[in-house]
């Protein structure tokens, strides 16, 4: 059972490291521009580097190159690991806006790194750094206690603060990232506690689980820094779906009132989404604003009471209020569009017959743009549905 656990943990090493590096590369552009994300990114990047140097194949290769080469790889791996622990503290300090903790994390990291280098230099000649199942730690017990203390202290503080602030924040993305990072850090903390038991009491019962703990920690930390990317991807997919559904209504209204469009429309719906004329994060915003402006102008071609009359014609069909209003507006807009394209004169000012539905009015007054987008999607669906437009036909 213990051997199987170790084998599975070792098998997970390469996927964990690959996933870590992919996450680091994907998040690098945004993280390096954000002070709050920079510490988290650095913690994961340094953890990825340390875990890369700890891959079984890398360790085996270093051993075959001789004791000096193996010693260098082992020392560099440990120093990068301590740098990762310091970055963990810095990330927590940046997230919680703790200036003192930021300074303390930098000072502690420098002290740990300097002490490790000094203890390594003071130790007798040795190869790679290791904690063998039997015998004394290499290069020394003091070296390993300093190394372990750096990780245990950093991980304990990180887990505590990640848990506390993940419960306080109102941002779902930040809460998810903190919890994933905290869970991964907790597994890393268990890894180093097992080493502490081995160093102080020669207890080896937890050693078979160490590869699994370390590699699961890597996967969770990679997932933590990818949370913003996943939220952005979800928002982008939702925007694309909204823009796709709005396009038929928007296209027809902009054709009738072309000056409301900020940019010249693309030749088709697919091109509009693949190559939007505005920044992609503003695509839905522009579609909603331009559709609303076109509706306001087309209102000049709506007879007084036409919208209310159209709503009344679909009453009693079991259609929800908002969808009934959307269906009525869709038919009224079709009539108004035909009148506009035919060059018929419209009414202006108080004589205009179209009263904006509540969803559009609230957004126009600083309300929720998302509510207006949902309402306009209902209008677009009714606009392209012959059955619906027949039901709300206005004589």
mmCIF file of C-alpha atoms in Angstrom:
data_model
loop_
_atom_site.group_PDB
_atom_site.id
_atom_site.type_symbol
_atom_site.label_atom_id
_atom_site.label_comp_id
_atom_site.label_asym_id
_atom_site.label_seq_id
_atom_site.Cartn_x
_atom_site.Cartn_y
_atom_site.Cartn_z
ATOM 1 C CA UNK A 1 0.000 0.000 0.000
ATOM 2 C CA UNK A 2 2.767 2.459 0.954
ATOM 3 C CA UNK A 3 4.715 1.579 -2.189
ATOM 4 C CA UNK A 4 1.642 2.149 -4.342
ATOM 5 C CA UNK A 5 1.109 5.541 -2.721
ATOM 6 C CA UNK A 6 4.714 6.524 -3.412
ATOM 7 C CA UNK A 7 4.542 5.250 -7.007
ATOM 8 C CA UNK A 8 1.375 7.246 -7.674
ATOM 9 C CA UNK A 9 2.931 10.358 -6.150
ATOM 10 C CA UNK A 10 6.041 9.950 -8.314
ATOM 11 C CA UNK A 11 3.880 9.387 -11.423
ATOM 12 C CA UNK A 12 2.095 12.655 -10.662
ATOM 13 C CA UNK A 13 5.382 14.585 -10.576
ATOM 14 C CA UNK A 14 5.673 15.353 -14.287
ATOM 15 C CA UNK A 15 1.987 16.316 -14.815
ATOM 16 C CA UNK A 16 2.174 18.549 -11.758
ATOM 17 C CA UNK A 17 5.307 20.348 -12.963
ATOM 18 C CA UNK A 18 3.949 20.716 -16.505
ATOM 19 C CA UNK A 19 0.654 22.139 -15.206
ATOM 20 C CA UNK A 20 2.559 24.524 -12.945
ATOM 21 C CA UNK A 21 4.675 25.878 -15.791
ATOM 22 C CA UNK A 22 1.652 26.244 -18.067
ATOM 23 C CA UNK A 23 -0.143 28.208 -15.357
ATOM 24 C CA UNK A 24 2.935 30.365 -14.754
ATOM 25 C CA UNK A 25 3.301 31.193 -18.460
ATOM 26 C CA UNK A 26 -0.411 31.879 -18.960
ATOM 27 C CA UNK A 27 -0.626 34.210 -15.977
ATOM 28 C CA UNK A 28 2.726 35.977 -16.463
ATOM 29 C CA UNK A 29 1.472 38.993 -18.512
ATOM 30 C CA UNK A 30 -1.344 39.924 -16.140
ATOM 31 C CA UNK A 31 0.420 38.970 -12.903
ATOM 32 C CA UNK A 32 3.539 41.017 -13.588
ATOM 33 C CA UNK A 33 1.386 44.127 -14.078
ATOM 34 C CA UNK A 34 -0.519 43.640 -10.805
ATOM 35 C CA UNK A 35 1.289 44.129 -7.463
ATOM 36 C CA UNK A 36 -1.257 41.941 -5.660
ATOM 37 C CA UNK A 37 -0.868 39.054 -8.111
ATOM 38 C CA UNK A 38 2.894 39.397 -8.505
ATOM 39 C CA UNK A 39 3.727 37.695 -5.194
ATOM 40 C CA UNK A 40 1.369 34.804 -5.910
ATOM 41 C CA UNK A 41 2.831 34.359 -9.391
ATOM 42 C CA UNK A 42 6.381 34.446 -8.017
ATOM 43 C CA UNK A 43 5.501 31.883 -5.342
ATOM 44 C CA UNK A 44 4.137 29.493 -7.955
ATOM 45 C CA UNK A 45 6.978 30.140 -10.420
ATOM 46 C CA UNK A 46 9.646 29.436 -7.813
ATOM 47 C CA UNK A 47 7.748 26.372 -6.591
ATOM 48 C CA UNK A 48 7.658 25.129 -10.188
ATOM 49 C CA UNK A 49 11.420 25.651 -10.512
ATOM 50 C CA UNK A 50 12.139 23.832 -7.232
ATOM 51 C CA UNK A 51 9.837 20.939 -8.158
ATOM 52 C CA UNK A 52 11.462 20.693 -11.582
ATOM 53 C CA UNK A 53 14.863 20.239 -9.944
ATOM 54 C CA UNK A 54 13.297 17.613 -7.672
ATOM 55 C CA UNK A 55 11.921 15.439 -10.485
ATOM 56 C CA UNK A 56 13.212 11.847 -10.149
ATOM 57 C CA UNK A 57 14.877 11.959 -13.577
ATOM 58 C CA UNK A 58 16.583 15.270 -12.784
ATOM 59 C CA UNK A 59 17.855 13.957 -9.439
ATOM 60 C CA UNK A 60 19.132 10.752 -11.072
ATOM 61 C CA UNK A 61 20.888 12.729 -13.806
ATOM 62 C CA UNK A 62 22.533 15.015 -11.233
ATOM 63 C CA UNK A 63 23.819 12.005 -9.299
ATOM 64 C CA UNK A 64 25.424 10.544 -12.416
ATOM 65 C CA UNK A 65 27.307 13.812 -13.059
ATOM 66 C CA UNK A 66 29.215 13.533 -9.774
ATOM 67 C CA UNK A 67 29.011 14.731 -6.189
ATOM 68 C CA UNK A 68 29.821 18.381 -6.933
ATOM 69 C CA UNK A 69 27.117 18.672 -9.580
ATOM 70 C CA UNK A 70 24.575 16.892 -7.360
ATOM 71 C CA UNK A 71 25.488 19.223 -4.480
ATOM 72 C CA UNK A 72 24.938 22.314 -6.627
ATOM 73 C CA UNK A 73 21.559 21.079 -7.847
ATOM 74 C CA UNK A 74 20.483 20.212 -4.299
ATOM 75 C CA UNK A 75 21.553 23.582 -2.866
ATOM 76 C CA UNK A 76 19.920 25.556 -5.670
ATOM 77 C CA UNK A 77 16.714 23.537 -5.257
ATOM 78 C CA UNK A 78 16.584 24.291 -1.532
ATOM 79 C CA UNK A 79 17.344 27.981 -2.007
ATOM 80 C CA UNK A 80 14.617 28.309 -4.639
ATOM 81 C CA UNK A 81 12.254 26.513 -2.263
ATOM 82 C CA UNK A 82 12.983 29.069 0.469
ATOM 83 C CA UNK A 83 12.513 31.864 -2.052
ATOM 84 C CA UNK A 84 9.124 30.316 -2.827
ATOM 85 C CA UNK A 85 8.265 30.291 0.883
ATOM 86 C CA UNK A 86 9.199 33.963 1.107
ATOM 87 C CA UNK A 87 7.092 34.735 -1.957
ATOM 88 C CA UNK A 88 4.172 32.975 -0.273
ATOM 89 C CA UNK A 89 4.463 35.339 2.682
ATOM 90 C CA UNK A 90 4.803 38.310 0.364
ATOM 91 C CA UNK A 91 1.683 37.248 -1.565
ATOM 92 C CA UNK A 92 -0.330 36.995 1.637
ATOM 93 C CA UNK A 93 0.955 40.390 2.766
ATOM 94 C CA UNK A 94 0.081 41.988 -0.579
ATOM 95 C CA UNK A 95 -3.399 40.453 -0.542
ATOM 96 C CA UNK A 96 -4.106 41.584 3.018
ATOM 97 C CA UNK A 97 -2.336 44.945 2.512
ATOM 98 C CA UNK A 98 -0.016 44.240 5.449
ATOM 99 C CA UNK A 99 2.977 46.520 4.958
ATOM 100 C CA UNK A 100 4.774 45.176 8.010
ATOM 101 C CA UNK A 101 4.260 41.607 6.893
ATOM 102 C CA UNK A 102 5.672 42.479 3.463
ATOM 103 C CA UNK A 103 8.832 43.868 5.038
ATOM 104 C CA UNK A 104 9.041 40.947 7.456
ATOM 105 C CA UNK A 105 8.709 38.422 4.635
ATOM 106 C CA UNK A 106 11.548 40.045 2.693
ATOM 107 C CA UNK A 107 13.804 40.214 5.762
ATOM 108 C CA UNK A 108 13.039 36.635 6.814
ATOM 109 C CA UNK A 109 13.664 35.318 3.302
ATOM 110 C CA UNK A 110 17.040 37.039 3.133
ATOM 111 C CA UNK A 111 17.962 35.672 6.579
ATOM 112 C CA UNK A 112 16.927 32.119 5.683
ATOM 113 C CA UNK A 113 18.835 32.194 2.401
ATOM 114 C CA UNK A 114 21.989 33.573 4.022
ATOM 115 C CA UNK A 115 21.848 31.050 6.865
ATOM 116 C CA UNK A 116 21.424 28.112 4.485
ATOM 117 C CA UNK A 117 24.383 29.182 2.369
ATOM 118 C CA UNK A 118 26.524 29.615 5.489
ATOM 119 C CA UNK A 119 25.533 26.229 6.965
ATOM 120 C CA UNK A 120 26.149 24.527 3.622
ATOM 121 C CA UNK A 121 29.615 26.079 3.372
ATOM 122 C CA UNK A 122 30.450 25.099 6.970
ATOM 123 C CA UNK A 123 29.463 21.449 6.482
ATOM 124 C CA UNK A 124 32.009 18.773 5.513
ATOM 125 C CA UNK A 125 32.304 17.874 1.828
ATOM 126 C CA UNK A 126 29.066 16.345 0.597
ATOM 127 C CA UNK A 127 26.976 15.606 -2.455
ATOM 128 C CA UNK A 128 23.267 16.232 -2.888
ATOM 129 C CA UNK A 129 21.203 17.429 0.051
ATOM 130 C CA UNK A 130 19.048 14.653 1.405
ATOM 131 C CA UNK A 131 17.289 13.251 4.419
ATOM 132 C CA UNK A 132 18.134 9.520 4.140
ATOM 133 C CA UNK A 133 15.852 6.898 5.738
ATOM 134 C CA UNK A 134 18.791 5.833 7.900
ATOM 135 C CA UNK A 135 21.648 8.029 9.035
ATOM 136 C CA UNK A 136 22.281 11.747 9.532
ATOM 137 C CA UNK A 137 20.822 14.424 7.295
ATOM 138 C CA UNK A 138 23.107 15.846 4.600
ATOM 139 C CA UNK A 139 24.718 18.372 4.880
ATOM 140 C CA UNK A 140 23.700 18.779 8.554
ATOM 141 C CA UNK A 141 20.757 18.657 10.935
ATOM 142 C CA UNK A 142 20.989 22.430 11.510
ATOM 143 C CA UNK A 143 20.731 23.066 7.765
ATOM 144 C CA UNK A 144 17.585 20.978 7.506
ATOM 145 C CA UNK A 145 16.000 22.541 10.581
ATOM 146 C CA UNK A 146 16.469 26.031 9.103
ATOM 147 C CA UNK A 147 15.099 24.852 5.755
ATOM 148 C CA UNK A 148 12.101 23.150 7.359
ATOM 149 C CA UNK A 149 11.375 26.122 9.652
ATOM 150 C CA UNK A 150 11.251 28.478 6.659
ATOM 151 C CA UNK A 151 8.622 26.366 4.930
ATOM 152 C CA UNK A 152 6.583 25.531 8.041
ATOM 153 C CA UNK A 153 6.387 29.162 9.205
ATOM 154 C CA UNK A 154 5.537 30.510 5.767
ATOM 155 C CA UNK A 155 2.974 27.801 5.077
ATOM 156 C CA UNK A 156 1.285 28.155 8.468
ATOM 157 C CA UNK A 157 0.893 31.922 8.111
ATOM 158 C CA UNK A 158 -0.307 31.517 4.527
ATOM 159 C CA UNK A 159 -2.947 28.889 5.319
ATOM 160 C CA UNK A 160 -4.285 30.920 8.243
ATOM 161 C CA UNK A 161 -4.593 34.171 6.314
ATOM 162 C CA UNK A 162 -5.875 32.549 3.113
ATOM 163 C CA UNK A 163 -8.675 30.897 5.064
ATOM 164 C CA UNK A 164 -9.537 34.083 6.976
ATOM 165 C CA UNK A 165 -9.627 36.425 4.007
ATOM 166 C CA UNK A 166 -11.322 33.964 1.652
ATOM 167 C CA UNK A 167 -14.319 34.126 4.025
ATOM 168 C CA UNK A 168 -14.312 37.934 4.119
ATOM 169 C CA UNK A 169 -13.901 38.889 0.477
ATOM 170 C CA UNK A 170 -16.939 39.525 -1.681
ATOM 171 C CA UNK A 171 -15.084 38.504 -4.841
ATOM 172 C CA UNK A 172 -15.846 34.901 -5.759
ATOM 173 C CA UNK A 173 -12.720 34.715 -7.901
ATOM 174 C CA UNK A 174 -10.446 35.930 -5.119
ATOM 175 C CA UNK A 175 -12.118 33.638 -2.585
ATOM 176 C CA UNK A 176 -11.682 30.602 -4.858
ATOM 177 C CA UNK A 177 -8.046 31.488 -5.551
ATOM 178 C CA UNK A 178 -7.260 31.957 -1.858
ATOM 179 C CA UNK A 179 -8.883 28.669 -0.896
ATOM 180 C CA UNK A 180 -7.121 26.688 -3.608
ATOM 181 C CA UNK A 181 -3.803 28.295 -2.753
ATOM 182 C CA UNK A 182 -4.385 27.748 0.952
ATOM 183 C CA UNK A 183 -5.233 24.073 0.434
ATOM 184 C CA UNK A 184 -2.148 23.542 -1.717
ATOM 185 C CA UNK A 185 -0.033 25.315 0.880
ATOM 186 C CA UNK A 186 -1.520 23.124 3.634
ATOM 187 C CA UNK A 187 -0.389 20.013 1.746
ATOM 188 C CA UNK A 188 3.084 21.513 1.400
ATOM 189 C CA UNK A 189 3.020 22.209 5.137
ATOM 190 C CA UNK A 190 2.232 18.554 5.860
ATOM 191 C CA UNK A 191 5.129 17.584 3.581
ATOM 192 C CA UNK A 192 7.589 19.638 5.639
ATOM 193 C CA UNK A 193 6.091 18.552 8.955
ATOM 194 C CA UNK A 194 6.807 14.967 7.934
ATOM 195 C CA UNK A 195 10.412 15.967 7.294
ATOM 196 C CA UNK A 196 10.514 17.645 10.712
ATOM 197 C CA UNK A 197 9.337 14.426 12.371
ATOM 198 C CA UNK A 198 12.042 12.545 10.510
ATOM 199 C CA UNK A 199 14.741 15.050 11.481
ATOM 200 C CA UNK A 200 13.842 15.229 15.183
ATOM 201 C CA UNK A 201 12.436 11.792 15.970
ATOM 202 C CA UNK A 202 13.555 9.566 13.073
ATOM 203 C CA UNK A 203 9.850 8.936 12.332
ATOM 204 C CA UNK A 204 9.441 7.589 8.798
ATOM 205 C CA UNK A 205 5.796 6.457 8.746
ATOM 206 C CA UNK A 206 4.675 9.490 6.718
ATOM 207 C CA UNK A 207 7.485 9.351 4.154
ATOM 208 C CA UNK A 208 5.660 7.234 1.513
ATOM 209 C CA UNK A 209 3.003 9.946 1.154
ATOM 210 C CA UNK A 210 5.448 12.804 0.586
ATOM 211 C CA UNK A 211 5.628 12.677 -3.245
ATOM 212 C CA UNK A 212 1.820 12.707 -3.432
ATOM 213 C CA UNK A 213 1.542 15.637 -1.002
ATOM 214 C CA UNK A 214 4.093 17.723 -2.870
ATOM 215 C CA UNK A 215 2.664 17.064 -6.326
ATOM 216 C CA UNK A 216 -0.941 17.661 -5.277
ATOM 217 C CA UNK A 217 0.260 20.925 -3.766
ATOM 218 C CA UNK A 218 1.680 21.852 -7.170
ATOM 219 C CA UNK A 219 -1.586 21.124 -8.964
ATOM 220 C CA UNK A 220 -3.604 23.166 -6.472
ATOM 221 C CA UNK A 221 -1.270 26.150 -6.646
ATOM 222 C CA UNK A 222 -1.399 26.068 -10.431
ATOM 223 C CA UNK A 223 -5.202 25.994 -10.275
ATOM 224 C CA UNK A 224 -5.143 28.923 -7.825
ATOM 225 C CA UNK A 225 -3.335 31.284 -10.177
ATOM 226 C CA UNK A 226 -5.504 30.158 -13.100
ATOM 227 C CA UNK A 227 -8.717 31.216 -11.331
ATOM 228 C CA UNK A 228 -8.682 34.742 -12.868
ATOM 229 C CA UNK A 229 -8.081 33.209 -16.304
ATOM 230 C CA UNK A 230 -11.002 30.823 -15.848
ATOM 231 C CA UNK A 231 -13.307 33.626 -14.682
ATOM 232 C CA UNK A 232 -12.241 35.743 -17.639
ATOM 233 C CA UNK A 233 -12.826 32.832 -20.002
ATOM 234 C CA UNK A 234 -16.286 32.258 -18.568
ATOM 235 C CA UNK A 235 -17.140 35.955 -18.884
ATOM 236 C CA UNK A 236 -15.804 36.006 -22.452
ATOM 237 C CA UNK A 237 -17.888 32.972 -23.407
ATOM 238 C CA UNK A 238 -20.981 34.580 -21.867
ATOM 239 C CA UNK A 239 -20.316 37.816 -23.760
ATOM 240 C CA UNK A 240 -19.873 35.936 -27.027
ATOM 241 C CA UNK A 241 -23.148 34.088 -26.485
ATOM 242 C CA UNK A 242 -24.962 37.359 -25.697
ATOM 243 C CA UNK A 243 -23.474 39.145 -28.704
ATOM 244 C CA UNK A 244 -24.380 36.196 -30.943
ATOM 245 C CA UNK A 245 -28.024 36.274 -29.824
ATOM 246 C CA UNK A 246 -28.270 40.069 -30.047
ATOM 247 C CA UNK A 247 -26.772 40.276 -33.525
ATOM 248 C CA UNK A 248 -29.913 39.781 -35.698
ATOM 249 C CA UNK A 249 -31.811 42.513 -33.828
ATOM 250 C CA UNK A 250 -28.806 44.823 -33.668
ATOM 251 C CA UNK A 251 -28.012 44.341 -37.378
ATOM 252 C CA UNK A 252 -31.539 45.218 -38.522
ATOM 253 C CA UNK A 253 -31.834 48.239 -36.239
ATOM 254 C CA UNK A 254 -28.405 49.577 -37.170
ATOM 255 C CA UNK A 255 -29.298 49.131 -40.831
ATOM 256 C CA UNK A 256 -32.263 51.448 -40.282
ATOM 257 C CA UNK A 257 -30.371 53.877 -38.024
ATOM 258 C CA UNK A 258 -26.725 53.502 -39.126
ATOM 259 C CA UNK A 259 -25.365 56.544 -37.297
ATOM 260 C CA UNK A 260 -25.841 54.897 -33.865
ATOM 261 C CA UNK A 261 -23.036 52.405 -34.613
ATOM 262 C CA UNK A 262 -19.622 53.458 -33.324
ATOM 263 C CA UNK A 263 -17.904 51.359 -35.993
ATOM 264 C CA UNK A 264 -18.930 50.023 -39.355
ATOM 265 C CA UNK A 265 -20.512 46.562 -38.859
ATOM 266 C CA UNK A 266 -18.677 43.493 -40.151
ATOM 267 C CA UNK A 267 -20.052 41.491 -43.050
ATOM 268 C CA UNK A 268 -21.548 38.725 -40.909
ATOM 269 C CA UNK A 269 -22.225 37.485 -37.403
ATOM 270 C CA UNK A 270 -19.212 35.146 -37.319
ATOM 271 C CA UNK A 271 -16.835 37.873 -38.481
ATOM 272 C CA UNK A 272 -18.319 40.239 -35.904
ATOM 273 C CA UNK A 273 -17.330 37.822 -33.130
ATOM 274 C CA UNK A 274 -14.020 36.603 -34.530
ATOM 275 C CA UNK A 275 -12.840 40.084 -35.489
ATOM 276 C CA UNK A 276 -14.872 42.575 -33.435
ATOM 277 C CA UNK A 277 -14.610 46.257 -34.401
ATOM 278 C CA UNK A 278 -14.201 47.212 -30.723
ATOM 279 C CA UNK A 279 -12.162 45.635 -27.890
ATOM 280 C CA UNK A 280 -13.689 42.246 -27.130
ATOM 281 C CA UNK A 281 -14.520 43.143 -23.535
ATOM 282 C CA UNK A 282 -16.634 46.063 -24.851
ATOM 283 C CA UNK A 283 -18.464 44.074 -27.531
ATOM 284 C CA UNK A 284 -21.664 43.394 -25.566
ATOM 285 C CA UNK A 285 -21.597 46.896 -24.076
ATOM 286 C CA UNK A 286 -21.503 48.495 -27.516
ATOM 287 C CA UNK A 287 -24.201 46.172 -28.885
ATOM 288 C CA UNK A 288 -26.520 47.045 -26.001
ATOM 289 C CA UNK A 289 -25.869 50.788 -26.198
ATOM 290 C CA UNK A 290 -26.284 50.904 -29.969
ATOM 291 C CA UNK A 291 -29.447 48.784 -29.867
ATOM 292 C CA UNK A 292 -30.943 51.012 -27.175
ATOM 293 C CA UNK A 293 -30.080 54.167 -29.135
ATOM 294 C CA UNK A 294 -31.649 52.703 -32.279
ATOM 295 C CA UNK A 295 -34.817 51.834 -30.331
ATOM 296 C CA UNK A 296 -35.054 55.410 -29.058
ATOM 297 C CA UNK A 297 -34.804 56.799 -32.580
ATOM 298 C CA UNK A 298 -37.195 54.255 -34.079
ATOM 299 C CA UNK A 299 -39.659 55.278 -31.375
ATOM 300 C CA UNK A 300 -40.379 58.305 -33.532
ATOM 301 C CA UNK A 301 -42.160 55.921 -35.931
ATOM 302 C CA UNK A 302 -44.350 54.241 -33.293
ATOM 303 C CA UNK A 303 -47.950 55.327 -32.907
ATOM 304 C CA UNK A 304 -49.065 56.310 -29.374
ATOM 305 C CA UNK A 305 -50.271 53.268 -27.411
ATOM 306 C CA UNK A 306 -48.894 50.769 -29.957
ATOM 307 C CA UNK A 307 -46.597 49.016 -27.474
ATOM 308 C CA UNK A 308 -49.312 48.656 -24.824
ATOM 309 C CA UNK A 309 -51.751 47.402 -27.416
ATOM 310 C CA UNK A 310 -49.238 44.830 -28.598
ATOM 311 C CA UNK A 311 -48.640 43.675 -25.019
ATOM 312 C CA UNK A 312 -52.355 43.209 -24.521
ATOM 313 C CA UNK A 313 -52.588 40.923 -27.533
ATOM 314 C CA UNK A 314 -50.279 38.362 -25.915
ATOM 315 C CA UNK A 315 -51.838 38.552 -22.446
ATOM 316 C CA UNK A 316 -53.316 35.327 -21.160
ATOM 317 C CA UNK A 317 -50.924 33.080 -23.080
ATOM 318 C CA UNK A 318 -48.890 32.145 -19.991
ATOM 319 C CA UNK A 319 -45.952 34.254 -21.134
ATOM 320 C CA UNK A 320 -43.938 35.942 -18.332
ATOM 321 C CA UNK A 321 -44.310 39.709 -18.099
ATOM 322 C CA UNK A 322 -40.811 40.541 -19.354
ATOM 323 C CA UNK A 323 -41.027 38.167 -22.298
ATOM 324 C CA UNK A 324 -44.474 39.516 -23.198
ATOM 325 C CA UNK A 325 -43.075 43.051 -23.191
ATOM 326 C CA UNK A 326 -40.076 41.886 -25.223
ATOM 327 C CA UNK A 327 -42.331 40.177 -27.785
ATOM 328 C CA UNK A 328 -44.506 43.265 -28.110
ATOM 329 C CA UNK A 329 -41.478 45.519 -28.498
ATOM 330 C CA UNK A 330 -40.042 43.215 -31.168
ATOM 331 C CA UNK A 331 -43.161 43.538 -33.333
ATOM 332 C CA UNK A 332 -43.424 47.274 -32.804
ATOM 333 C CA UNK A 333 -39.766 47.648 -33.784
ATOM 334 C CA UNK A 334 -40.368 45.696 -36.993
ATOM 335 C CA UNK A 335 -43.137 48.107 -37.950
ATOM 336 C CA UNK A 336 -41.024 51.117 -36.988
ATOM 337 C CA UNK A 337 -38.030 49.807 -38.941
ATOM 338 C CA UNK A 338 -40.128 49.332 -42.075
ATOM 339 C CA UNK A 339 -41.456 52.867 -41.701
ATOM 340 C CA UNK A 340 -37.953 54.272 -41.240
ATOM 341 C CA UNK A 341 -36.569 52.453 -44.284
ATOM 342 C CA UNK A 342 -39.567 53.571 -46.335
ATOM 343 C CA UNK A 343 -38.692 57.169 -45.536
ATOM 344 C CA UNK A 344 -41.931 57.903 -43.705
ATOM 345 C CA UNK A 345 -41.816 60.950 -41.416
ATOM 346 C CA UNK A 346 -41.601 60.304 -37.705
ATOM 347 C CA UNK A 347 -42.764 62.106 -34.591
ATOM 348 C CA UNK A 348 -40.385 63.775 -32.164
ATOM 349 C CA UNK A 349 -40.375 64.822 -28.540
ATOM 350 C CA UNK A 350 -43.522 64.128 -26.554
ATOM 351 C CA UNK A 351 -45.365 63.119 -29.695
ATOM 352 C CA UNK A 352 -43.202 59.985 -30.047
ATOM 353 C CA UNK A 353 -45.336 56.967 -29.187
ATOM 354 C CA UNK A 354 -42.755 54.483 -27.773
ATOM 355 C CA UNK A 355 -42.327 54.421 -24.020
ATOM 356 C CA UNK A 356 -39.159 52.595 -23.064
ATOM 357 C CA UNK A 357 -39.663 49.308 -21.133
ATOM 358 C CA UNK A 358 -38.518 49.335 -17.512
ATOM 359 C CA UNK A 359 -35.401 47.229 -18.198
ATOM 360 C CA UNK A 360 -34.099 49.792 -20.676
ATOM 361 C CA UNK A 361 -35.153 52.787 -18.582
ATOM 362 C CA UNK A 362 -33.299 51.569 -15.469
ATOM 363 C CA UNK A 363 -30.105 50.937 -17.431
ATOM 364 C CA UNK A 364 -30.370 54.292 -19.136
ATOM 365 C CA UNK A 365 -30.535 55.872 -15.668
ATOM 366 C CA UNK A 366 -27.408 54.093 -14.423
ATOM 367 C CA UNK A 367 -28.942 50.711 -13.596
ATOM 368 C CA UNK A 368 -27.694 47.225 -14.372
ATOM 369 C CA UNK A 369 -26.477 46.854 -17.943
ATOM 370 C CA UNK A 370 -26.643 43.055 -17.574
ATOM 371 C CA UNK A 371 -30.419 43.254 -16.969
ATOM 372 C CA UNK A 372 -30.845 45.334 -20.095
ATOM 373 C CA UNK A 373 -28.740 42.855 -22.091
ATOM 374 C CA UNK A 374 -30.933 39.970 -20.907
ATOM 375 C CA UNK A 375 -34.073 41.885 -21.847
ATOM 376 C CA UNK A 376 -32.710 42.743 -25.291
ATOM 377 C CA UNK A 377 -31.808 39.087 -25.843
ATOM 378 C CA UNK A 378 -35.498 38.290 -25.212
ATOM 379 C CA UNK A 379 -36.425 40.997 -27.734
ATOM 380 C CA UNK A 380 -33.967 39.539 -30.260
ATOM 381 C CA UNK A 381 -35.421 36.046 -29.857
ATOM 382 C CA UNK A 382 -38.947 37.367 -30.355
ATOM 383 C CA UNK A 383 -37.794 39.511 -33.265
ATOM 384 C CA UNK A 384 -36.602 36.430 -35.188
ATOM 385 C CA UNK A 385 -39.599 34.266 -34.218
ATOM 386 C CA UNK A 386 -42.499 34.368 -36.739
ATOM 387 C CA UNK A 387 -44.842 32.752 -34.218
ATOM 388 C CA UNK A 388 -44.218 35.400 -31.621
ATOM 389 C CA UNK A 389 -44.461 38.333 -33.971
ATOM 390 C CA UNK A 390 -47.744 37.020 -35.342
ATOM 391 C CA UNK A 391 -49.190 36.872 -31.836
ATOM 392 C CA UNK A 392 -48.311 40.463 -31.078
ATOM 393 C CA UNK A 393 -49.332 41.928 -34.433
ATOM 394 C CA UNK A 394 -50.623 45.493 -34.025
ATOM 395 C CA UNK A 395 -53.436 46.496 -36.368
#
